[in-house]
Short mmCIF file of C-alpha atoms (C1' of nucleotides) in Angstrom, two decimals:
data_model
loop_
_atom_site.label_atom_id
_atom_site.label_comp_id
_atom_site.label_asym_id
_atom_site.label_seq_id
_atom_site.Cartn_x
_atom_site.Cartn_y
_atom_site.Cartn_z
CA MET D 97 98.58 35.86 270.02
CA SER D 98 97.29 38.76 267.81
CA LEU D 99 95.19 38.32 264.81
CA ASN D 100 97.58 40.46 262.84
CA GLY D 101 98.20 38.97 259.39
CA ILE D 102 96.05 35.91 260.01
CA PHE D 103 92.44 37.32 260.11
CA PRO D 104 90.95 40.70 259.17
CA ILE D 105 89.03 41.13 262.45
CA ASP D 106 88.51 44.84 261.63
CA GLN D 107 86.24 43.74 258.74
CA TRP D 108 84.08 42.03 261.35
CA ASP D 109 83.91 44.83 263.90
CA PHE D 110 81.74 47.89 263.76
CA GLN D 111 84.31 50.02 265.63
CA SER D 112 81.75 52.34 267.06
CA ARG D 113 84.01 52.45 270.11
CA SER D 114 86.07 55.08 268.35
CA ILE D 115 83.23 57.56 268.40
CA LEU D 116 83.16 58.65 271.97
CA MET D 117 86.98 58.85 272.18
CA GLU D 118 87.39 61.21 269.30
CA LEU D 119 84.69 63.56 270.65
CA SER D 120 85.72 66.69 272.46
CA ASP D 121 85.14 66.86 276.28
CA ALA D 122 82.44 69.47 275.80
CA ASP D 123 80.61 67.28 273.26
CA GLN D 124 81.01 64.30 275.55
CA ALA D 125 79.47 66.15 278.42
CA ARG D 126 76.55 67.39 276.27
CA LEU D 127 75.92 63.95 274.92
CA MET D 128 75.90 62.40 278.43
CA MET D 129 73.97 65.28 279.95
CA HIS D 130 70.76 63.31 280.67
CA ALA D 131 72.27 59.92 280.34
CA ARG D 132 70.61 57.29 282.52
CA GLU D 133 72.51 54.27 283.77
CA GLU D 134 70.76 51.05 283.38
CA HIS D 135 71.66 47.49 284.67
CA TYR D 136 70.89 44.32 282.86
CA GLN D 137 71.16 40.75 283.72
CA LYS D 138 72.33 37.98 281.34
CA GLY D 139 69.38 37.42 278.94
CA ASP D 140 67.56 40.73 279.61
CA VAL D 141 66.29 42.40 276.49
CA ILE D 142 67.32 45.92 275.88
CA PHE D 143 65.07 46.74 272.97
CA ARG D 144 63.03 44.73 270.61
CA GLU D 145 62.62 44.76 266.92
CA GLY D 146 59.94 47.18 265.70
CA ALA D 147 59.91 49.20 268.92
CA MET D 148 59.94 53.06 268.63
CA ALA D 149 63.56 54.29 268.98
CA THR D 150 63.53 57.03 271.70
CA GLY D 151 67.35 56.93 272.32
CA ILE D 152 70.67 55.27 271.98
CA TYR D 153 72.80 53.15 274.30
CA PHE D 154 76.35 53.31 275.33
CA ILE D 155 77.77 50.06 276.74
CA GLN D 156 79.71 50.92 279.82
CA SER D 157 80.46 47.28 280.76
CA GLY D 158 79.41 43.77 279.71
CA MET D 159 78.45 42.43 276.37
CA VAL D 160 75.33 42.71 274.11
CA LYS D 161 74.00 40.67 271.22
CA LYS D 162 72.15 42.18 268.27
CA TYR D 163 69.71 39.92 266.63
CA LYS D 164 66.72 39.34 264.62
CA ILE D 165 63.95 36.81 265.27
CA GLY D 166 62.97 34.81 262.21
CA ASN D 167 59.45 33.73 261.21
CA GLU D 168 59.75 30.46 262.95
CA GLY D 169 61.15 31.99 266.10
CA GLN D 170 64.68 31.29 265.33
CA GLU D 171 67.09 33.90 266.63
CA HIS D 172 69.89 35.19 264.41
CA ILE D 173 72.76 37.06 266.17
CA PHE D 174 74.53 39.24 263.60
CA TYR D 175 76.63 41.31 265.92
CA VAL D 176 78.09 41.20 269.45
CA ALA D 177 78.85 44.60 270.99
CA GLY D 178 81.16 45.17 273.96
CA ALA D 179 82.06 47.85 276.40
CA GLY D 180 82.76 51.13 274.81
CA GLU D 181 80.47 50.57 271.80
CA PHE D 182 77.04 52.35 271.02
CA ILE D 183 73.90 50.41 270.02
CA GLY D 184 70.64 51.67 268.77
CA TYR D 185 71.77 54.63 266.76
CA HIS D 186 70.77 53.36 263.25
CA ALA D 187 67.02 53.65 264.09
CA VAL D 188 67.33 57.08 265.74
CA LEU D 189 69.40 58.38 262.64
CA ALA D 190 67.13 56.78 260.12
CA ASP D 191 64.05 57.86 262.04
CA GLU D 192 62.72 54.25 261.92
CA CYS D 193 61.78 51.73 264.49
CA TYR D 194 64.55 49.41 265.69
CA PRO D 195 65.24 47.01 262.79
CA ASP D 196 66.66 44.56 265.25
CA ALA D 197 66.62 43.59 268.95
CA ALA D 198 69.38 43.82 271.58
CA ALA D 199 69.79 41.66 274.74
CA ALA D 200 72.60 41.30 277.34
CA LEU D 201 74.88 38.28 276.86
CA GLU D 202 76.17 38.83 280.36
CA GLU D 203 75.60 41.22 283.24
CA SER D 204 75.92 44.55 281.55
CA VAL D 205 75.70 48.28 282.40
CA LEU D 206 74.54 50.70 279.73
CA SER D 207 73.90 54.39 279.53
CA TYR D 208 70.69 55.41 277.96
CA ILE D 209 71.08 58.70 275.97
CA PRO D 210 67.78 60.34 274.72
CA ALA D 211 67.53 60.78 271.05
CA ALA D 212 67.14 64.61 271.39
CA ASP D 213 70.55 64.90 273.01
CA PHE D 214 72.27 62.63 270.50
CA LEU D 215 70.64 64.61 267.54
CA GLU D 216 71.53 67.90 269.09
CA VAL D 217 75.13 67.13 269.37
CA ILE D 218 75.21 65.83 265.77
CA THR D 219 73.76 69.04 264.62
CA THR D 220 76.09 71.27 266.47
CA SER D 221 79.27 69.09 266.05
CA PRO D 222 80.65 68.53 262.61
CA ASN D 223 83.14 66.27 264.09
CA LEU D 224 80.49 63.68 265.49
CA SER D 225 78.69 63.85 262.23
CA LYS D 226 81.90 63.00 260.32
CA MET D 227 82.75 60.23 262.83
CA LEU D 228 79.37 58.72 262.36
CA LEU D 229 79.55 58.75 258.55
CA LYS D 230 82.78 56.93 258.90
CA VAL D 231 81.55 54.34 261.34
CA LEU D 232 78.38 53.72 259.43
CA SER D 233 80.32 53.39 256.19
CA HIS D 234 82.65 50.93 257.71
CA GLU D 235 79.62 48.84 258.94
CA PHE D 236 78.91 48.41 255.24
CA THR D 237 82.17 46.56 254.92
CA VAL D 238 81.25 44.37 258.01
CA PHE D 239 77.87 43.61 256.56
CA THR D 240 79.04 42.63 253.04
CA ASN D 241 81.45 40.17 254.62
CA ASN D 242 78.61 38.87 256.80
CA VAL D 243 76.30 38.36 253.93
CA SER D 244 78.73 36.76 251.60
CA ALA D 245 79.90 34.37 254.43
CA PHE D 246 76.32 33.18 255.03
CA ALA D 247 75.50 33.02 251.38
CA GLN D 248 78.54 30.91 250.44
CA ARG D 249 80.50 29.45 253.19
CA PRO D 250 79.88 26.11 254.79
CA VAL D 251 78.85 25.72 258.40
CA LYS D 252 82.17 24.80 259.69
CA GLU D 253 83.80 27.99 258.29
CA ARG D 254 81.17 30.06 259.86
CA ILE D 255 81.49 28.59 263.24
CA ALA D 256 85.25 29.16 263.07
CA ILE D 257 84.55 32.82 262.20
CA ALA D 258 82.02 33.05 265.12
CA LEU D 259 84.63 31.78 267.51
CA ILE D 260 87.31 34.09 266.31
CA ILE D 261 84.95 37.04 266.80
CA LEU D 262 83.87 35.91 270.27
CA ARG D 263 87.38 35.37 271.35
CA GLU D 264 88.20 38.83 270.33
CA LYS D 265 85.27 40.28 272.25
CA PHE D 266 86.09 38.31 275.30
CA LYS D 267 89.73 39.19 275.15
CA ARG D 268 89.02 42.74 276.00
CA SER D 269 87.85 41.92 279.44
CA VAL D 270 90.84 39.71 280.28
CA ALA D 271 94.23 40.78 281.57
CA ASP D 272 97.00 40.47 278.99
CA GLY D 273 98.53 36.93 278.84
CA GLN D 274 95.63 35.41 280.74
CA PRO D 275 93.69 32.74 278.92
CA VAL D 276 90.66 33.99 277.03
CA LEU D 277 87.57 31.94 278.17
CA ILE D 278 84.62 32.24 275.80
CA ARG D 279 81.50 32.07 277.88
CA VAL D 280 78.55 31.76 275.47
CA SER D 281 75.98 29.03 275.14
CA ARG D 282 76.11 26.62 272.11
CA ASP D 283 72.78 28.02 271.19
CA ASP D 284 74.24 31.54 270.89
CA ILE D 285 77.10 30.22 268.80
CA ALA D 286 74.72 28.40 266.54
CA ASN D 287 72.67 31.59 266.19
CA MET D 288 75.62 33.58 265.26
CA ALA D 289 76.81 30.92 262.75
CA GLY D 290 73.31 30.34 261.35
CA THR D 291 73.14 26.64 262.26
CA THR D 292 71.96 24.29 264.94
CA ARG D 293 73.42 23.67 268.53
CA GLU D 294 74.02 20.06 267.44
CA ASN D 295 76.29 21.13 264.52
CA VAL D 296 78.00 23.50 266.89
CA ALA D 297 78.62 20.73 269.45
CA ARG D 298 79.96 18.32 266.77
CA THR D 299 82.16 21.06 265.27
CA LEU D 300 83.58 21.87 268.71
CA THR D 301 84.31 18.24 269.31
CA GLU D 302 86.25 18.10 266.00
CA PHE D 303 88.15 21.24 266.89
CA ARG D 304 88.91 19.92 270.32
CA GLN D 305 90.14 16.58 268.79
CA GLU D 306 92.42 18.63 266.37
CA GLY D 307 93.85 20.57 269.29
CA ILE D 308 92.35 23.89 268.12
CA LEU D 309 90.54 24.49 271.39
CA SER D 310 89.96 23.07 274.77
CA THR D 311 86.70 23.30 276.82
CA HIS D 312 86.44 23.83 280.49
CA GLY D 313 82.91 22.89 281.45
CA ARG D 314 80.89 25.13 279.14
CA LYS D 315 83.70 27.69 278.49
CA ILE D 316 85.90 27.49 275.46
CA GLU D 317 89.55 28.43 275.23
CA VAL D 318 90.97 28.66 271.77
CA THR D 319 94.43 27.32 271.84
CA ASP D 320 95.41 27.48 268.23
CA ILE D 321 94.06 30.72 266.80
CA ARG D 322 96.18 30.36 263.74
CA ARG D 323 94.55 27.08 262.66
CA LEU D 324 91.13 28.45 263.48
CA ALA D 325 91.86 31.39 261.10
CA ASP D 326 93.03 28.92 258.51
CA ILE D 327 89.70 27.04 258.74
CA SER D 328 87.83 30.40 258.45
CA ASN D 329 89.50 30.59 255.05
CA PHE D 330 90.16 34.16 254.85
CA PRO D 331 92.99 35.26 252.65
CA ASP D 332 94.13 38.02 254.99
CA MET Y 231 50.22 45.66 241.12
CA SER Y 232 52.02 47.40 243.96
CA LEU Y 233 53.86 45.71 246.80
CA ASN Y 234 51.94 47.78 249.38
CA GLY Y 235 50.87 45.51 252.20
CA ILE Y 236 52.43 42.32 250.61
CA PHE Y 237 56.22 42.81 250.85
CA PRO Y 238 58.43 45.36 252.64
CA ILE Y 239 60.39 46.34 249.72
CA ASP Y 240 61.72 49.45 251.44
CA GLN Y 241 63.56 47.18 253.76
CA TRP Y 242 65.47 45.77 250.81
CA ASP Y 243 66.30 49.06 249.00
CA PHE Y 244 69.03 51.44 250.00
CA GLN Y 245 66.97 54.36 248.94
CA SER Y 246 70.06 56.45 248.03
CA ARG Y 247 68.03 57.96 245.28
CA SER Y 248 66.61 60.36 247.80
CA ILE Y 249 69.93 62.03 248.32
CA LEU Y 250 70.33 64.03 245.11
CA MET Y 251 66.76 65.01 245.08
CA GLU Y 252 66.82 66.62 248.59
CA LEU Y 253 69.92 68.55 247.77
CA SER Y 254 69.67 72.33 247.04
CA ASP Y 255 70.48 73.25 243.31
CA ALA Y 256 73.66 74.91 244.49
CA ASP Y 257 74.91 71.84 246.31
CA GLN Y 258 73.94 69.61 243.29
CA ALA Y 259 75.95 71.92 241.14
CA ARG Y 260 78.90 71.79 243.26
CA LEU Y 261 78.66 68.01 243.57
CA MET Y 262 78.55 67.59 239.76
CA MET Y 263 81.13 70.31 239.11
CA HIS Y 264 83.73 67.88 237.84
CA ALA Y 265 81.56 64.92 237.11
CA ARG Y 266 82.68 62.79 234.19
CA GLU Y 267 80.13 60.83 232.29
CA GLU Y 268 81.18 57.23 231.68
CA HIS Y 269 79.48 54.50 229.55
CA TYR Y 270 79.52 50.84 230.39
CA GLN Y 271 78.56 47.83 228.54
CA LYS Y 272 76.81 44.86 230.02
CA GLY Y 273 79.28 43.09 232.14
CA ASP Y 274 81.87 45.87 232.26
CA VAL Y 275 83.33 46.25 235.79
CA ILE Y 276 83.02 49.70 237.33
CA PHE Y 277 85.29 49.08 240.31
CA ARG Y 278 86.85 46.12 241.98
CA GLU Y 279 87.09 44.91 245.45
CA GLY Y 280 90.23 46.20 247.15
CA ALA Y 281 90.84 49.15 244.74
CA MET Y 282 91.56 52.52 245.96
CA ALA Y 283 88.41 54.66 246.20
CA THR Y 284 89.08 57.90 244.40
CA GLY Y 285 85.43 58.98 243.83
CA ILE Y 286 81.72 58.00 243.85
CA TYR Y 287 79.34 57.15 241.10
CA PHE Y 288 75.83 58.33 240.27
CA ILE Y 289 73.87 56.11 238.01
CA GLN Y 290 72.24 58.18 235.19
CA SER Y 291 70.67 55.10 233.51
CA GLY Y 292 70.98 51.36 233.60
CA MET Y 293 71.51 48.91 236.37
CA VAL Y 294 74.51 47.91 238.37
CA LYS Y 295 75.19 44.94 240.46
CA LYS Y 296 77.37 45.22 243.70
CA TYR Y 297 79.04 42.02 244.61
CA LYS Y 298 81.88 40.27 246.27
CA ILE Y 299 83.95 37.43 244.91
CA GLY Y 300 84.40 34.45 247.28
CA ASN Y 301 87.48 32.31 247.80
CA GLU Y 302 86.49 29.77 245.15
CA GLY Y 303 85.60 32.47 242.63
CA GLN Y 304 81.92 32.41 243.40
CA GLU Y 305 80.23 35.81 242.94
CA HIS Y 306 77.73 36.96 245.49
CA ILE Y 307 75.56 39.85 244.45
CA PHE Y 308 74.23 41.62 247.59
CA TYR Y 309 72.59 44.63 245.92
CA VAL Y 310 71.32 45.83 242.55
CA ALA Y 311 71.36 49.65 242.09
CA GLY Y 312 69.34 51.44 239.38
CA ALA Y 313 69.16 54.91 237.89
CA GLY Y 314 69.27 57.73 240.51
CA GLU Y 315 71.22 55.75 242.97
CA PHE Y 316 74.85 56.41 244.09
CA ILE Y 317 77.44 53.76 244.52
CA GLY Y 318 81.05 53.70 245.92
CA TYR Y 319 80.40 56.31 248.64
CA HIS Y 320 80.99 53.94 251.57
CA ALA Y 321 84.66 53.42 250.77
CA VAL Y 322 85.25 57.20 250.33
CA LEU Y 323 83.51 58.05 253.55
CA ALA Y 324 85.28 55.27 255.51
CA ASP Y 325 88.45 56.24 253.76
CA GLU Y 326 88.96 52.50 252.95
CA CYS Y 327 89.41 50.50 249.71
CA TYR Y 328 86.27 49.37 248.01
CA PRO Y 329 84.98 46.46 250.12
CA ASP Y 330 82.90 45.23 247.15
CA ALA Y 331 83.04 45.32 243.37
CA ALA Y 332 80.45 46.82 240.93
CA ALA Y 333 79.64 45.91 237.37
CA ALA Y 334 76.94 46.86 234.81
CA LEU Y 335 74.00 44.53 234.52
CA GLU Y 336 72.94 46.17 231.36
CA GLU Y 337 74.14 49.11 229.23
CA SER Y 338 74.49 52.00 231.76
CA VAL Y 339 75.67 55.58 232.01
CA LEU Y 340 77.30 56.71 235.24
CA SER Y 341 78.68 60.05 236.46
CA TYR Y 342 81.96 59.72 238.18
CA ILE Y 343 82.34 62.35 240.99
CA PRO Y 344 85.78 62.96 242.43
CA ALA Y 345 85.97 62.14 246.17
CA ALA Y 346 87.28 65.78 246.86
CA ASP Y 347 84.03 67.32 245.41
CA PHE Y 348 81.90 64.83 247.37
CA LEU Y 349 83.70 65.45 250.72
CA GLU Y 350 83.68 69.05 250.19
CA VAL Y 351 79.91 69.32 249.84
CA ILE Y 352 79.56 67.08 252.82
CA THR Y 353 81.70 69.53 254.89
CA THR Y 354 79.79 72.58 253.82
CA SER Y 355 76.34 71.19 253.60
CA PRO Y 356 74.90 70.01 256.85
CA ASN Y 357 71.97 68.87 254.80
CA LEU Y 358 73.93 66.38 252.64
CA SER Y 359 75.54 65.11 255.79
CA LYS Y 360 72.28 64.55 257.47
CA MET Y 361 70.85 62.79 254.36
CA LEU Y 362 73.87 60.49 254.23
CA LEU Y 363 73.54 59.62 257.86
CA LYS Y 364 69.86 58.81 257.32
CA VAL Y 365 70.62 56.65 254.15
CA LEU Y 366 73.55 54.83 255.72
CA SER Y 367 71.50 54.03 258.86
CA HIS Y 368 68.78 52.70 256.64
CA GLU Y 369 71.14 50.38 254.89
CA PHE Y 370 71.73 48.80 258.24
CA THR Y 371 68.11 47.72 258.13
CA VAL Y 372 68.50 46.44 254.51
CA PHE Y 373 71.61 44.40 255.64
CA THR Y 374 70.22 43.01 258.76
CA ASN Y 375 67.35 41.66 256.54
CA ASN Y 376 69.73 40.26 254.07
CA VAL Y 377 72.03 38.50 256.66
CA SER Y 378 69.06 36.95 258.49
CA ALA Y 379 67.61 35.82 255.14
CA PHE Y 380 70.78 34.03 254.22
CA ALA Y 381 71.36 32.68 257.58
CA GLN Y 382 68.00 31.13 258.10
CA ARG Y 383 65.82 30.99 255.04
CA PRO Y 384 65.58 28.06 252.55
CA VAL Y 385 66.68 28.53 248.87
CA LYS Y 386 63.21 28.77 247.46
CA GLU Y 387 62.25 31.70 249.70
CA ARG Y 388 65.57 33.53 248.75
CA ILE Y 389 64.87 33.05 245.15
CA ALA Y 390 61.47 34.47 245.65
CA ILE Y 391 62.92 37.48 247.32
CA ALA Y 392 65.52 37.91 244.59
CA LEU Y 393 62.74 37.92 241.96
CA ILE Y 394 60.64 40.52 243.91
CA ILE Y 395 63.65 42.82 244.22
CA LEU Y 396 64.56 42.44 240.51
CA ARG Y 397 60.97 43.02 239.36
CA GLU Y 398 60.91 46.18 241.43
CA LYS Y 399 64.24 47.33 239.94
CA PHE Y 400 63.15 46.57 236.28
CA LYS Y 401 59.70 48.19 236.90
CA ARG Y 402 61.29 51.55 237.12
CA SER Y 403 62.38 51.42 233.52
CA VAL Y 404 58.95 50.36 232.15
CA ALA Y 405 55.93 52.52 231.37
CA ASP Y 406 53.04 52.11 233.79
CA GLY Y 407 50.82 49.13 233.11
CA GLN Y 408 53.33 47.63 230.74
CA PRO Y 409 54.44 44.03 231.70
CA VAL Y 410 57.77 44.08 233.72
CA LEU Y 411 60.21 41.70 232.02
CA ILE Y 412 63.16 40.73 234.28
CA ARG Y 413 66.25 40.36 232.02
CA VAL Y 414 68.89 38.77 234.23
CA SER Y 415 70.77 35.55 233.75
CA ARG Y 416 69.96 32.60 235.90
CA ASP Y 417 73.53 32.86 237.10
CA ASP Y 418 72.99 36.37 238.35
CA ILE Y 419 69.80 35.25 240.13
CA ALA Y 420 71.65 32.27 241.71
CA ASN Y 421 74.44 34.67 242.79
CA MET Y 422 71.87 37.01 244.35
CA ALA Y 423 70.03 34.13 246.18
CA GLY Y 424 73.28 32.40 247.15
CA THR Y 425 72.50 29.12 245.38
CA THR Y 426 73.35 27.39 242.01
CA ARG Y 427 71.91 28.06 238.62
CA GLU Y 428 70.43 24.64 238.54
CA ASN Y 429 68.33 25.29 241.63
CA VAL Y 430 67.27 28.56 240.08
CA ALA Y 431 66.11 26.79 236.85
CA ARG Y 432 64.31 24.16 238.83
CA THR Y 433 62.63 26.82 241.06
CA LEU Y 434 61.58 28.81 238.12
CA THR Y 435 60.06 25.83 236.45
CA GLU Y 436 58.16 25.21 239.67
CA PHE Y 437 56.93 28.77 239.80
CA ARG Y 438 55.91 28.62 236.18
CA GLN Y 439 53.93 25.45 236.76
CA GLU Y 440 52.19 27.16 239.71
CA GLY Y 441 51.25 30.06 237.50
CA ILE Y 442 53.41 32.60 239.50
CA LEU Y 443 55.44 33.66 236.48
CA SER Y 444 55.94 33.05 232.87
CA THR Y 445 59.13 33.05 230.82
CA HIS Y 446 59.53 34.65 227.40
CA GLY Y 447 62.78 33.16 226.09
CA ARG Y 448 65.24 34.14 228.93
CA LYS Y 449 63.04 36.98 230.29
CA ILE Y 450 60.96 36.46 233.30
CA GLU Y 451 57.55 38.09 233.91
CA VAL Y 452 56.03 37.72 237.31
CA THR Y 453 52.29 37.17 236.83
CA ASP Y 454 51.44 36.62 240.50
CA ILE Y 455 53.34 38.88 242.74
CA ARG Y 456 51.10 38.24 245.74
CA ARG Y 457 51.87 34.46 245.69
CA LEU Y 458 55.51 35.29 245.25
CA ALA Y 459 55.34 37.52 248.19
CA ASP Y 460 53.64 34.74 250.08
CA ILE Y 461 56.41 32.37 249.23
CA SER Y 462 59.03 34.87 250.39
CA ASN Y 463 57.39 34.44 253.71
CA PHE Y 464 57.58 38.09 254.97
CA PRO Y 465 54.92 39.00 257.52
CA ASP Y 466 54.54 42.46 256.13
"C1'" DT A 188 76.96 18.14 298.86
"C1'" DA A 189 73.27 15.77 296.68
"C1'" DG A 190 69.55 16.33 293.57
"C1'" DT A 191 68.05 18.18 289.51
"C1'" DA A 192 66.88 20.92 285.58
"C1'" DA A 193 68.99 22.69 281.86
"C1'" DA A 194 72.64 22.46 278.63
"C1'" DT A 195 75.59 19.74 275.91
"C1'" DT A 196 76.97 15.83 273.29
"C1'" DT A 197 76.47 11.91 270.36
"C1'" DG A 198 74.26 8.87 266.87
"C1'" DA A 199 70.91 7.72 263.46
"C1'" DT A 200 67.95 9.47 260.08
"C1'" DT A 201 65.78 12.63 256.91
"C1'" DT A 202 65.69 16.75 254.33
"C1'" DT A 203 67.86 20.11 251.66
"C1'" DT A 204 71.05 21.56 248.55
"C1'" DA A 205 74.98 20.96 245.55
"C1'" DT A 206 77.32 18.56 242.01
"C1'" DC A 207 77.60 16.10 237.79
"C1'" DA A 208 76.19 14.85 233.25
"C1'" DC A 209 73.94 15.85 229.47
"C1'" DA A 210 69.70 17.40 226.59
"C1'" DT A 211 67.57 21.29 224.88
"C1'" DC A 212 66.77 26.09 223.95
"C1'" DT A 213 67.99 30.92 222.65
"C1'" DC A 214 70.19 34.43 220.56
"C1'" DT A 215 73.72 36.40 217.84
"C1'" DA A 216 76.71 36.96 214.10
"C1'" DA A 217 78.06 35.30 209.71
"C1'" DT U 6 68.50 31.93 207.92
"C1'" DT U 7 71.18 29.26 210.04
"C1'" DA U 8 75.11 27.48 212.53
"C1'" DG U 9 76.88 27.14 216.87
"C1'" DA U 10 78.40 28.91 221.30
"C1'" DG U 11 76.57 29.90 225.37
"C1'" DA U 12 72.67 29.75 228.36
"C1'" DT U 13 69.02 27.10 230.42
"C1'" DG U 14 66.64 22.90 231.92
"C1'" DT U 15 66.35 18.14 233.74
"C1'" DG U 16 67.50 13.94 235.96
"C1'" DA U 17 70.47 11.16 238.81
"C1'" DT U 18 73.51 11.20 242.48
"C1'" DA U 19 76.33 12.97 246.21
"C1'" DA U 20 77.22 15.94 249.97
"C1'" DA U 21 76.01 18.98 253.56
"C1'" DA U 22 73.15 20.20 257.03
"C1'" DA U 23 68.88 19.76 259.76
"C1'" DT U 24 66.07 17.03 262.54
"C1'" DC U 25 65.01 13.51 265.86
"C1'" DA U 26 65.90 10.74 269.85
"C1'" DA U 27 68.49 9.63 273.59
"C1'" DA U 28 72.68 9.78 276.73
"C1'" DT U 29 75.67 12.42 279.36
"C1'" DT U 30 77.58 16.50 281.51
"C1'" DT U 31 77.32 20.86 284.01
"C1'" DA U 32 76.08 24.24 287.09
"C1'" DC U 33 72.81 25.46 290.32
"C1'" DT U 34 69.95 25.30 294.39
"C1'" DA U 35 68.01 23.30 298.27
#
DNA sequence: TAGTAAATTTGATTTTTATCACATCTCTAA
DNA sequence: TTAGAGATGTGATAAAAATCAAATTTACTA
């Protein structure tokens, strides 16, 4: 079941995957010239908030959470990036330290691309430059949605949104037609929705009783995506 | 009193003001070639969410709120832009409809710049392109701060943040040393902080009693910015 | 495969925030 | 200058969400 017509998933997705695909072979080669392959286990930190940004990362496989740590140590996950997406480019482009941290949600393989290579290709390829402007501008849409959701929507709706997004991310690593099993801890879901694990557990129970999803051990399978989209309360 | 060392205001400011300043005279001229001056009264809508983006705006004077309208009609203000800032460029760059709406917070004069002129200068000026990448990347920092604040911070802290940001915006139109009077409705503050006008009124009373601010009619004067920054609970 | 630590779930309770109702204040326009 | 609409402030109450305190389940590991 696609989300077409029931939830505007593109407004919640950075779509940085499109960058590499639209690049010429020559530019791709230059970008990856000194790329270094790095392997991360579930939970491994890729970079921390406030660290110097020396390069960007391309996700070859796996899944990565982007998050900030609050004053009292609470983690807030504001984006989950999957295979084909880049991370860490904001800091390099803005010439700032990383404003956020990134960690592997599952076993992942990333390519580390030195800042110099990235900046060089930008300078010489008007195409990449234009692509990036487009991607970064689109992120604005994603973030306005995010901020508004957190500022105004109740916890149940936010959990529904988090589940829809996660399902979409996990769908990509599953053969068509196969059930999509979301493998994420309740804590991570809580940190995405800006609530507590207890509230997530309660809400999942409620959704299960209403036939919206089923759980297999810790894994979550959404069985009625349309109803979930209804609960998320998005017009689209 | 500056915010240096007590609050990271740059992490809450888009800094798009820098764009025009760094542009060569020739590029500026080309950008403004067909610019049209538009006057807006307080409350006037500049563009609406979902409208086709046919151009961008440069704020000559005044103040503009960027906001989204929620399902139940609640307005959420996620940014206040002042003189020297651009608005509406995300939609043009991403080739999308406006993801948000903009309206004048006070009498304002804007220059409307047709999309074609903007895009043309981008294509021919690597400088503008680079500036924009930097600004857009910085906005990412601003938004992660915003989202995290809404996801995790209590109402009182969010109101403190809103007041600090508003004071900073109003400071720019006040002679040095003169008191900064924040002229914004309680509703607008509530819509910035993601709460209700009643909570804003109560919190303002509390702040007044603690000597953090004083009110002159509907205007707010922050008298102890340091304490306000303390309450906002930012490490910086 | 049993044992166990960690993760999840559930219930009770407290805290925070929103809502409702209405009093009071402010500013504008006649 | 003054009426009065609209904005703001306050108190009481309701609703939402967080916290606290166990049970129970799950997924490893020995």
